Amino acid sequence: MDDFKYKCKKCGTLNSIPPDWFRDNAEKKVHECQSCKNKVQLNAAKIRADLYNNFKQATELVFGGKVTLDDLYLKITVNNDIKKLQKLEKETIIIGRGAELRSENIKDESGEEIQRIQIPDKFVSSKHCRLKFNPKNNKVTIQDLGSLNKTFIEEAEIKPDEILILKVGKKIHIGTTLLEIC
């Protein structure tokens, strides 16, 4: 994957920005020209979507397949209307229905710190599925938590007793929501 390039309007220098510069939730970002220090506001969200396929290829390029929890995001698309790139912060992530798209770190019943991601989708159960990052093998697994409308990887249904390894870029379908680890 090539760096993003733009020409400075002030001095004409061709600036080059590596893919990892776009790895956050910022809609707009300011970049400084490498030559004249002129500041340019870039539409980072559009660049992520258009050039880096929302980090699928950028993740592979920057981290070469050896991914840590600090490198992972969850791309969330609710019914093609609401889109968000959510940083994965804890090793255990519970995804379920909520009034608005949000994330919070809480303690579960056993006192373990987990991340809860709430999605405003009436077809998502209150505790729909669990993602778990294993730092020993750098893999993310997914498990359906007995949801009414099921969890799917691509077109394959995940049974509640299955724990499957997720690969970067695989599409997860819950209700009308599309999730993707990137």
Coordinates of C-alpha atoms in Angstrom, one line a residue, residues 1-174:
M1 CA 0.0 0.0 0.0
D2 CA 1.4 3.4 -1.0
D3 CA 1.5 6.4 1.2
F4 CA -1.2 9.1 0.7
K5 CA 0.2 12.0 -1.3
Y6 CA -0.9 15.6 -1.8
K7 CA 0.7 18.7 -3.4
C8 CA 1.1 21.7 -1.1
K9 CA -0.8 24.7 -2.6
K10 CA 1.7 27.1 -1.1
C11 CA 5.1 25.7 -2.3
G12 CA 4.1 22.9 -4.6
T13 CA 5.9 20.2 -2.6
L14 CA 4.6 16.6 -3.0
N15 CA 3.9 15.5 0.6
S16 CA 3.7 11.9 1.6
I17 CA 1.7 10.6 4.6
P18 CA 2.0 6.9 5.7
P19 CA -1.2 4.9 6.3
D20 CA -0.7 4.7 10.1
W21 CA -1.2 8.5 10.3
F22 CA -4.9 7.9 9.5
R23 CA -5.4 5.3 12.2
D24 CA -7.8 7.1 14.6
N25 CA -11.4 8.3 14.7
A26 CA -10.7 11.9 13.6
E27 CA -12.9 13.1 10.8
K28 CA -10.5 15.9 9.9
K29 CA -6.8 16.1 10.6
V30 CA -4.2 18.9 10.0
H31 CA -1.0 18.0 8.2
E32 CA 2.0 20.3 8.0
C33 CA 3.9 20.5 4.7
Q34 CA 7.2 18.8 4.9
S35 CA 8.9 21.8 3.1
C36 CA 7.2 25.1 3.9
K37 CA 5.3 24.0 7.1
N38 CA 2.0 25.2 5.6
K39 CA -0.9 23.6 7.5
V40 CA -3.5 21.8 5.5
Q41 CA -6.7 20.3 6.8
L42 CA -7.5 16.9 5.3
N43 CA -10.7 14.9 5.4
A44 CA -9.2 11.9 7.1
A45 CA -12.5 10.0 7.2
K46 CA -12.8 10.2 3.4
I47 CA -9.2 9.3 2.8
R48 CA -9.5 6.2 5.1
A49 CA -12.6 5.1 3.3
D50 CA -11.4 5.8 -0.2
L51 CA -7.8 4.8 -0.1
Y52 CA -7.2 2.4 2.7
N53 CA -10.5 0.5 2.7
N54 CA -10.9 1.6 6.3
F55 CA -7.5 0.1 7.4
K56 CA -7.8 -3.5 6.1
Q57 CA -4.8 -3.1 3.9
A58 CA -3.1 -0.4 6.0
T59 CA -3.2 -2.7 9.0
E60 CA -1.5 -5.5 7.1
L61 CA 1.0 -3.1 5.7
V62 CA 2.0 -1.3 8.9
F63 CA 1.9 -4.3 11.2
G64 CA 2.7 -7.2 8.8
G65 CA 0.2 -9.5 10.3
K66 CA 1.7 -9.3 13.9
V67 CA -1.2 -7.3 15.4
T68 CA -1.5 -6.2 19.1
L69 CA -4.6 -5.0 20.8
D70 CA -3.3 -1.4 20.5
D71 CA -3.5 -1.8 16.7
L72 CA -7.1 -3.0 16.4
Y73 CA -10.2 -1.1 15.5
L74 CA -13.8 -2.2 14.9
K75 CA -15.5 -0.7 11.9
I76 CA -19.2 -0.4 12.7
T77 CA -21.9 0.3 10.0
V78 CA -25.4 0.4 11.3
N79 CA -28.0 -0.1 8.5
N80 CA -25.7 1.9 6.1
D81 CA -26.7 5.1 8.1
I82 CA -24.4 5.3 11.1
K83 CA -20.7 4.6 10.6
K84 CA -17.9 4.6 13.2
L85 CA -14.4 3.4 13.7
Q86 CA -14.1 2.2 17.3
K87 CA -10.8 1.5 19.0
L88 CA -10.7 -1.9 20.8
E89 CA -9.4 -1.1 24.3
K90 CA -9.9 -4.3 26.4
E91 CA -9.2 -8.0 25.7
T92 CA -12.9 -8.8 26.1
I93 CA -15.5 -6.8 24.2
I94 CA -19.3 -7.4 24.6
I95 CA -21.4 -6.1 21.7
G96 CA -25.1 -5.5 22.3
R97 CA -28.1 -3.2 21.7
G98 CA -28.2 0.3 23.1
A99 CA -30.0 3.6 22.5
E100 CA -27.0 5.1 20.7
L101 CA -23.7 4.0 19.2
R102 CA -21.2 4.2 22.1
S103 CA -18.4 2.4 23.9
E104 CA -17.6 2.2 27.6
N105 CA -15.2 0.3 29.8
I106 CA -17.0 -1.5 32.7
K107 CA -16.5 -4.4 35.0
D108 CA -18.4 -7.6 34.4
E109 CA -20.0 -9.9 37.0
S110 CA -16.6 -11.4 37.9
G111 CA -14.9 -8.0 38.3
E112 CA -12.9 -8.2 35.0
E113 CA -12.5 -5.0 33.0
I114 CA -14.3 -5.3 29.7
Q115 CA -15.3 -3.0 26.9
R116 CA -19.0 -2.8 26.1
I117 CA -20.0 -1.5 22.6
Q118 CA -23.7 -0.5 22.3
I119 CA -25.3 -0.4 18.9
P120 CA -28.7 1.3 18.1
D121 CA -30.1 -1.7 16.1
K122 CA -33.5 -3.2 17.2
F123 CA -32.4 -6.6 15.7
V124 CA -29.3 -6.8 18.0
S125 CA -29.7 -8.5 21.4
S126 CA -28.8 -6.7 24.6
K127 CA -25.7 -9.0 24.8
H128 CA -25.4 -10.2 21.3
C129 CA -21.8 -11.4 20.8
R130 CA -18.3 -11.4 22.5
L131 CA -15.0 -10.6 20.9
K132 CA -11.9 -11.7 22.8
F133 CA -8.3 -10.8 22.0
N134 CA -5.7 -13.3 23.0
P135 CA -2.3 -11.5 23.6
K136 CA -0.4 -14.9 23.5
N137 CA -1.3 -15.6 19.9
N138 CA -2.5 -12.1 18.8
K139 CA -5.8 -13.6 17.6
V140 CA -9.3 -12.2 18.0
T141 CA -12.1 -14.7 18.6
I142 CA -15.9 -14.2 18.3
Q143 CA -18.8 -16.0 20.1
D144 CA -22.5 -15.5 19.7
L145 CA -24.1 -15.1 23.2
G146 CA -27.4 -16.8 22.4
S147 CA -28.7 -13.9 20.4
L148 CA -32.2 -14.1 18.9
N149 CA -31.2 -13.0 15.4
K150 CA -27.8 -14.8 15.3
T151 CA -24.3 -13.7 14.4
F152 CA -22.8 -14.4 11.0
I153 CA -19.2 -14.3 9.6
E154 CA -19.7 -13.5 6.0
E155 CA -22.7 -15.8 5.3
A156 CA -21.9 -18.5 7.9
E157 CA -23.9 -18.6 11.1
I158 CA -22.0 -18.9 14.4
K159 CA -23.5 -21.3 16.8
P160 CA -23.6 -20.1 20.4
D161 CA -21.3 -22.9 21.5
E162 CA -18.7 -22.0 18.8
I163 CA -15.7 -19.8 19.4
L164 CA -14.2 -18.8 16.0
I165 CA -11.0 -17.0 15.1
L166 CA -11.6 -13.7 13.2
K167 CA -9.3 -12.6 10.5
V168 CA -8.8 -8.9 9.7
G169 CA -11.3 -7.8 7.0
K170 CA -13.9 -10.6 7.6
K171 CA -17.4 -9.2 7.7
I172 CA -19.5 -9.9 10.8
H173 CA -23.3 -9.5 10.5
I174 CA -25.5 -8.8 13.5

